[in-house]
Amino acid sequence: MSGKRSPARRPTMKDIARHAGVSQSAVSFALNGRPGVSEDTRDRVRQVAEELGWRPSTAARALSGEGAATVGFVLARPAETLGVDSFFLQLVSGIQEVLAERHLGLLFQVVEDIEDECAVYRRWWAEHRVDGVLVVDPRTDDPRPDLLDELGLPAVVIGGAPDERHPGLSTVWADDAGAMAAVVDELYALGHRRIVHIAGLPGLAHTERRVRTLRAEAGRRGLTGVDSVTTDYSDAEGAAVTRRVLAAPAPPTALIYDNDVMALAGVAAATELGFSVPADVSVVAWEDSALCRMVKPWLSALSRDSVEFGRTAARELTALVDGGPARTVRVPVPRLIVRDSTGRSAGCAGIGRSSSAAP
């Protein structure tokens, strides 16, 4: 007799669907806590899964052939900017929370550019290293969706607008345009007519949405002293751009920063130049964090649940890996929290808040 044993066959979601008398999509919805099935169906599916001895990690591996029970996450950004970026720290925290529940690992890699990122996807696919990937920082001209379609690698795009050209990819996105419009509404109501947006990396889809929205809101109100300047998200560039725009003959009365780190650096730079916040210049940070409440004055900021953003993306990816359909999920619009760093424009003391309507 041979001493070699054949591995026991692992139960799959197809097995659960057959025993429960429901579709595989219903099984995916039920086991991933997604809407679309009744509570009775959800309970029946979970009971059958328990009876069959199904476990999420093994199901993911079985459905992907020689799966790795691992999710991939590649970031094409300067490594030195990541340690102080609160958004990505919270996003990864939410992702890891969901993956840990399913006993899935997270394979994280930082690369120089998009070309290197695409090369990583090809290598991971060829080596069966990951069951799916989370894609961040969608570009306006982005080669990654076509590549992921070609490879057939399950993927969730975080932060991208819905894209009908790639129906196999799931998307989790926030309304950056609506958030920027809310900020401009608030600043305009406070009398600000010269506004500079100190933005993040050029070419990113969300950067371009914010820039376009600011331009459109300025055009709607007939404002000419409005501009956007792109940066690498670092405190160094945030401070440098702040010094440059405040040194102009007609400096802005309000600054919008694309993250909290740049906003803090901008407040310090403005203070060094003799500007008082908010008496001379108002400041808004795009990402709210503890940092915004560790400086005086406390920073007005756009707040969103970045941890839940990560959880949502991870849930959508595990659903794809389990054989569920691709979906587009919109998270709540970031909410502006007004604190001490925004105030009335000194040059527009006579303008009331009712002036927020376009002239």
PDB file of N, CA, C and O in Angstrom, residues 153-195:
ATOM      1  N   LEU A 153      -7.557  38.799 -12.964  1.00  0.00           N
ATOM      2  CA  LEU A 153      -7.252  38.877 -11.538  1.00  0.00           C
ATOM      3  C   LEU A 153      -8.343  39.672 -10.828  1.00  0.00           C
ATOM      4  O   LEU A 153      -8.574  40.838 -11.158  1.00  0.00           O
ATOM      5  N   PRO A 154      -9.056  39.084  -9.866  1.00  0.00           N
ATOM      6  CA  PRO A 154     -10.092  39.836  -9.146  1.00  0.00           C
ATOM      7  C   PRO A 154      -9.513  41.112  -8.542  1.00  0.00           C
ATOM      8  O   PRO A 154      -8.439  41.077  -7.934  1.00  0.00           O
ATOM      9  N   ALA A 155     -10.213  42.226  -8.717  1.00  0.00           N
ATOM     10  CA  ALA A 155      -9.670  43.505  -8.259  1.00  0.00           C
ATOM     11  C   ALA A 155     -10.783  44.449  -7.854  1.00  0.00           C
ATOM     12  O   ALA A 155     -11.867  44.448  -8.440  1.00  0.00           O
ATOM     13  N   VAL A 156     -10.465  45.274  -6.843  1.00  0.00           N
ATOM     14  CA  VAL A 156     -11.333  46.364  -6.424  1.00  0.00           C
ATOM     15  C   VAL A 156     -10.546  47.658  -6.543  1.00  0.00           C
ATOM     16  O   VAL A 156      -9.449  47.777  -5.993  1.00  0.00           O
ATOM     17  N   VAL A 157     -11.098  48.609  -7.289  1.00  0.00           N
ATOM     18  CA  VAL A 157     -10.465  49.920  -7.457  1.00  0.00           C
ATOM     19  C   VAL A 157     -11.008  50.844  -6.378  1.00  0.00           C
ATOM     20  O   VAL A 157     -12.213  51.056  -6.285  1.00  0.00           O
ATOM     21  N   ILE A 158     -10.110  51.378  -5.566  1.00  0.00           N
ATOM     22  CA  ILE A 158     -10.490  52.249  -4.453  1.00  0.00           C
ATOM     23  C   ILE A 158     -10.327  53.704  -4.881  1.00  0.00           C
ATOM     24  O   ILE A 158      -9.235  54.137  -5.217  1.00  0.00           O
ATOM     25  N   GLY A 159     -11.430  54.444  -4.889  1.00  0.00           N
ATOM     26  CA  GLY A 159     -11.361  55.862  -5.205  1.00  0.00           C
ATOM     27  C   GLY A 159     -11.659  56.215  -6.644  1.00  0.00           C
ATOM     28  O   GLY A 159     -11.670  57.388  -7.004  1.00  0.00           O
ATOM     29  N   GLY A 160     -11.897  55.228  -7.482  1.00  0.00           N
ATOM     30  CA  GLY A 160     -12.192  55.512  -8.877  1.00  0.00           C
ATOM     31  C   GLY A 160     -13.673  55.715  -9.107  1.00  0.00           C
ATOM     32  O   GLY A 160     -14.512  55.124  -8.408  1.00  0.00           O
ATOM     33  N   ALA A 161     -14.019  56.536 -10.070  1.00  0.00           N
ATOM     34  CA  ALA A 161     -15.422  56.696 -10.442  1.00  0.00           C
ATOM     35  C   ALA A 161     -15.886  55.446 -11.189  1.00  0.00           C
ATOM     36  O   ALA A 161     -15.066  54.693 -11.721  1.00  0.00           O
ATOM     37  N   PRO A 162     -17.188  55.165 -11.232  1.00  0.00           N
ATOM     38  CA  PRO A 162     -17.696  53.996 -11.958  1.00  0.00           C
ATOM     39  C   PRO A 162     -17.194  53.974 -13.402  1.00  0.00           C
ATOM     40  O   PRO A 162     -17.136  55.001 -14.066  1.00  0.00           O
ATOM     41  N   ASP A 163     -16.799  52.787 -13.874  1.00  0.00           N
ATOM     42  CA  ASP A 163     -16.202  52.642 -15.200  1.00  0.00           C
ATOM     43  C   ASP A 163     -16.873  51.481 -15.920  1.00  0.00           C
ATOM     44  O   ASP A 163     -16.608  50.311 -15.623  1.00  0.00           O
ATOM     45  N   GLU A 164     -17.756  51.808 -16.865  1.00  0.00           N
ATOM     46  CA  GLU A 164     -18.495  50.771 -17.590  1.00  0.00           C
ATOM     47  C   GLU A 164     -17.612  49.982 -18.533  1.00  0.00           C
ATOM     48  O   GLU A 164     -18.000  48.905 -19.002  1.00  0.00           O
ATOM     49  N   ARG A 165     -16.407  50.474 -18.824  1.00  0.00           N
ATOM     50  CA  ARG A 165     -15.509  49.753 -19.740  1.00  0.00           C
ATOM     51  C   ARG A 165     -14.909  48.511 -19.097  1.00  0.00           C
ATOM     52  O   ARG A 165     -14.391  47.651 -19.795  1.00  0.00           O
ATOM     53  N   HIS A 166     -14.967  48.415 -17.774  1.00  0.00           N
ATOM     54  CA  HIS A 166     -14.362  47.282 -17.080  1.00  0.00           C
ATOM     55  C   HIS A 166     -15.375  46.710 -16.089  1.00  0.00           C
ATOM     56  O   HIS A 166     -15.220  46.868 -14.875  1.00  0.00           O
ATOM     57  N   PRO A 167     -16.423  46.042 -16.606  1.00  0.00           N
ATOM     58  CA  PRO A 167     -17.497  45.557 -15.735  1.00  0.00           C
ATOM     59  C   PRO A 167     -17.060  44.457 -14.780  1.00  0.00           C
ATOM     60  O   PRO A 167     -17.789  44.134 -13.839  1.00  0.00           O
ATOM     61  N   GLY A 168     -15.885  43.861 -14.996  1.00  0.00           N
ATOM     62  CA  GLY A 168     -15.417  42.804 -14.113  1.00  0.00           C
ATOM     63  C   GLY A 168     -14.722  43.311 -12.867  1.00  0.00           C
ATOM     64  O   GLY A 168     -14.408  42.519 -11.969  1.00  0.00           O
ATOM     65  N   LEU A 169     -14.457  44.615 -12.804  1.00  0.00           N
ATOM     66  CA  LEU A 169     -13.773  45.195 -11.656  1.00  0.00           C
ATOM     67  C   LEU A 169     -14.791  45.861 -10.735  1.00  0.00           C
ATOM     68  O   LEU A 169     -15.661  46.588 -11.190  1.00  0.00           O
ATOM     69  N   SER A 170     -14.642  45.634  -9.450  1.00  0.00           N
ATOM     70  CA  SER A 170     -15.479  46.353  -8.482  1.00  0.00           C
ATOM     71  C   SER A 170     -14.845  47.707  -8.179  1.00  0.00           C
ATOM     72  O   SER A 170     -13.623  47.867  -8.283  1.00  0.00           O
ATOM     73  N   THR A 171     -15.666  48.661  -7.807  1.00  0.00           N
ATOM     74  CA  THR A 171     -15.193  50.011  -7.510  1.00  0.00           C
ATOM     75  C   THR A 171     -15.822  50.492  -6.212  1.00  0.00           C
ATOM     76  O   THR A 171     -17.021  50.332  -6.002  1.00  0.00           O
ATOM     77  N   VAL A 172     -14.994  51.065  -5.346  1.00  0.00           N
ATOM     78  CA  VAL A 172     -15.466  51.718  -4.128  1.00  0.00           C
ATOM     79  C   VAL A 172     -14.991  53.159  -4.209  1.00  0.00           C
ATOM     80  O   VAL A 172     -13.793  53.413  -4.296  1.00  0.00           O
ATOM     81  N   TRP A 173     -15.928  54.109  -4.202  1.00  0.00           N
ATOM     82  CA  TRP A 173     -15.526  55.482  -4.468  1.00  0.00           C
ATOM     83  C   TRP A 173     -16.276  56.481  -3.594  1.00  0.00           C
ATOM     84  O   TRP A 173     -17.332  56.192  -3.058  1.00  0.00           O
ATOM     85  N   ALA A 174     -15.664  57.649  -3.467  1.00  0.00           N
ATOM     86  CA  ALA A 174     -16.264  58.759  -2.734  1.00  0.00           C
ATOM     87  C   ALA A 174     -16.456  59.937  -3.681  1.00  0.00           C
ATOM     88  O   ALA A 174     -15.717  60.076  -4.661  1.00  0.00           O
ATOM     89  N   ASP A 175     -17.417  60.773  -3.381  1.00  0.00           N
ATOM     90  CA  ASP A 175     -17.732  61.918  -4.237  1.00  0.00           C
ATOM     91  C   ASP A 175     -16.818  63.103  -3.902  1.00  0.00           C
ATOM     92  O   ASP A 175     -17.166  63.986  -3.120  1.00  0.00           O
ATOM     93  N   ASP A 176     -15.616  63.109  -4.489  1.00  0.00           N
ATOM     94  CA  ASP A 176     -14.674  64.208  -4.252  1.00  0.00           C
ATOM     95  C   ASP A 176     -15.224  65.529  -4.768  1.00  0.00           C
ATOM     96  O   ASP A 176     -14.958  66.589  -4.184  1.00  0.00           O
ATOM     97  N   ALA A 177     -15.969  65.470  -5.865  1.00  0.00           N
ATOM     98  CA  ALA A 177     -16.525  66.702  -6.432  1.00  0.00           C
ATOM     99  C   ALA A 177     -17.509  67.343  -5.467  1.00  0.00           C
ATOM    100  O   ALA A 177     -17.480  68.561  -5.229  1.00  0.00           O
ATOM    101  N   GLY A 178     -18.376  66.528  -4.870  1.00  0.00           N
ATOM    102  CA  GLY A 178     -19.331  67.062  -3.912  1.00  0.00           C
ATOM    103  C   GLY A 178     -18.652  67.631  -2.680  1.00  0.00           C
ATOM    104  O   GLY A 178     -19.074  68.657  -2.132  1.00  0.00           O
ATOM    105  N   ALA A 179     -17.566  66.970  -2.238  1.00  0.00           N
ATOM    106  CA  ALA A 179     -16.836  67.455  -1.072  1.00  0.00           C
ATOM    107  C   ALA A 179     -16.170  68.799  -1.365  1.00  0.00           C
ATOM    108  O   ALA A 179     -16.222  69.723  -0.538  1.00  0.00           O
ATOM    109  N   MET A 180     -15.542  68.925  -2.530  1.00  0.00           N
ATOM    110  CA  MET A 180     -14.897  70.192  -2.885  1.00  0.00           C
ATOM    111  C   MET A 180     -15.932  71.308  -3.002  1.00  0.00           C
ATOM    112  O   MET A 180     -15.694  72.448  -2.563  1.00  0.00           O
ATOM    113  N   ALA A 181     -17.077  71.001  -3.586  1.00  0.00           N
ATOM    114  CA  ALA A 181     -18.128  72.018  -3.712  1.00  0.00           C
ATOM    115  C   ALA A 181     -18.579  72.509  -2.339  1.00  0.00           C
ATOM    116  O   ALA A 181     -18.829  73.707  -2.144  1.00  0.00           O
ATOM    117  N   ALA A 182     -18.650  71.599  -1.363  1.00  0.00           N
ATOM    118  CA  ALA A 182     -19.056  71.996  -0.013  1.00  0.00           C
ATOM    119  C   ALA A 182     -18.030  72.925   0.618  1.00  0.00           C
ATOM    120  O   ALA A 182     -18.383  73.895   1.303  1.00  0.00           O
ATOM    121  N   VAL A 183     -16.744  72.646   0.390  1.00  0.00           N
ATOM    122  CA  VAL A 183     -15.694  73.507   0.932  1.00  0.00           C
ATOM    123  C   VAL A 183     -15.768  74.896   0.311  1.00  0.00           C
ATOM    124  O   VAL A 183     -15.680  75.920   1.002  1.00  0.00           O
ATOM    125  N   VAL A 184     -15.934  74.952  -1.008  1.00  0.00           N
ATOM    126  CA  VAL A 184     -16.006  76.247  -1.687  1.00  0.00           C
ATOM    127  C   VAL A 184     -17.235  77.023  -1.211  1.00  0.00           C
ATOM    128  O   VAL A 184     -17.168  78.240  -1.005  1.00  0.00           O
ATOM    129  N   ASP A 185     -18.349  76.333  -1.041  1.00  0.00           N
ATOM    130  CA  ASP A 185     -19.554  76.998  -0.522  1.00  0.00           C
ATOM    131  C   ASP A 185     -19.267  77.676   0.816  1.00  0.00           C
ATOM    132  O   ASP A 185     -19.651  78.832   1.048  1.00  0.00           O
ATOM    133  N   GLU A 186     -18.594  76.953   1.710  1.00  0.00           N
ATOM    134  CA  GLU A 186     -18.299  77.496   3.036  1.00  0.00           C
ATOM    135  C   GLU A 186     -17.364  78.697   2.942  1.00  0.00           C
ATOM    136  O   GLU A 186     -17.602  79.736   3.575  1.00  0.00           O
ATOM    137  N   LEU A 187     -16.305  78.581   2.162  1.00  0.00           N
ATOM    138  CA  LEU A 187     -15.340  79.672   2.051  1.00  0.00           C
ATOM    139  C   LEU A 187     -15.953  80.891   1.363  1.00  0.00           C
ATOM    140  O   LEU A 187     -15.706  82.035   1.765  1.00  0.00           O
ATOM    141  N   TYR A 188     -16.748  80.657   0.337  1.00  0.00           N
ATOM    142  CA  TYR A 188     -17.393  81.769  -0.360  1.00  0.00           C
ATOM    143  C   TYR A 188     -18.339  82.505   0.583  1.00  0.00           C
ATOM    144  O   TYR A 188     -18.404  83.742   0.581  1.00  0.00           O
ATOM    145  N   ALA A 189     -19.069  81.745   1.393  1.00  0.00           N
ATOM    146  CA  ALA A 189     -19.996  82.363   2.339  1.00  0.00           C
ATOM    147  C   ALA A 189     -19.264  83.208   3.377  1.00  0.00           C
ATOM    148  O   ALA A 189     -19.826  84.174   3.912  1.00  0.00           O
ATOM    149  N   LEU A 190     -18.017  82.878   3.638  1.00  0.00           N
ATOM    150  CA  LEU A 190     -17.204  83.650   4.577  1.00  0.00           C
ATOM    151  C   LEU A 190     -16.516  84.843   3.911  1.00  0.00           C
ATOM    152  O   LEU A 190     -15.740  85.555   4.555  1.00  0.00           O
ATOM    153  N   GLY A 191     -16.796  85.048   2.630  1.00  0.00           N
ATOM    154  CA  GLY A 191     -16.264  86.214   1.933  1.00  0.00           C
ATOM    155  C   GLY A 191     -14.976  85.989   1.176  1.00  0.00           C
ATOM    156  O   GLY A 191     -14.386  86.933   0.643  1.00  0.00           O
ATOM    157  N   HIS A 192     -14.507  84.748   1.085  1.00  0.00           N
ATOM    158  CA  HIS A 192     -13.235  84.483   0.405  1.00  0.00           C
ATOM    159  C   HIS A 192     -13.439  84.460  -1.116  1.00  0.00           C
ATOM    160  O   HIS A 192     -14.334  83.776  -1.617  1.00  0.00           O
ATOM    161  N   ARG A 193     -12.601  85.202  -1.805  1.00  0.00           N
ATOM    162  CA  ARG A 193     -12.665  85.293  -3.262  1.00  0.00           C
ATOM    163  C   ARG A 193     -11.348  84.865  -3.909  1.00  0.00           C
ATOM    164  O   ARG A 193     -11.293  84.631  -5.108  1.00  0.00           O
ATOM    165  N   ARG A 194     -10.287  84.768  -3.146  1.00  0.00           N
ATOM    166  CA  ARG A 194      -8.991  84.277  -3.651  1.00  0.00           C
ATOM    167  C   ARG A 194      -8.658  82.996  -2.881  1.00  0.00           C
ATOM    168  O   ARG A 194      -8.303  83.025  -1.700  1.00  0.00           O
ATOM    169  N   ILE A 195      -8.811  81.884  -3.567  1.00  0.00           N
ATOM    170  CA  ILE A 195      -8.678  80.563  -2.947  1.00  0.00           C
ATOM    171  C   ILE A 195      -7.645  79.751  -3.729  1.00  0.00           C
ATOM    172  O   ILE A 195      -7.719  79.671  -4.965  1.00  0.00           O
TER     173      ILE A 195
END
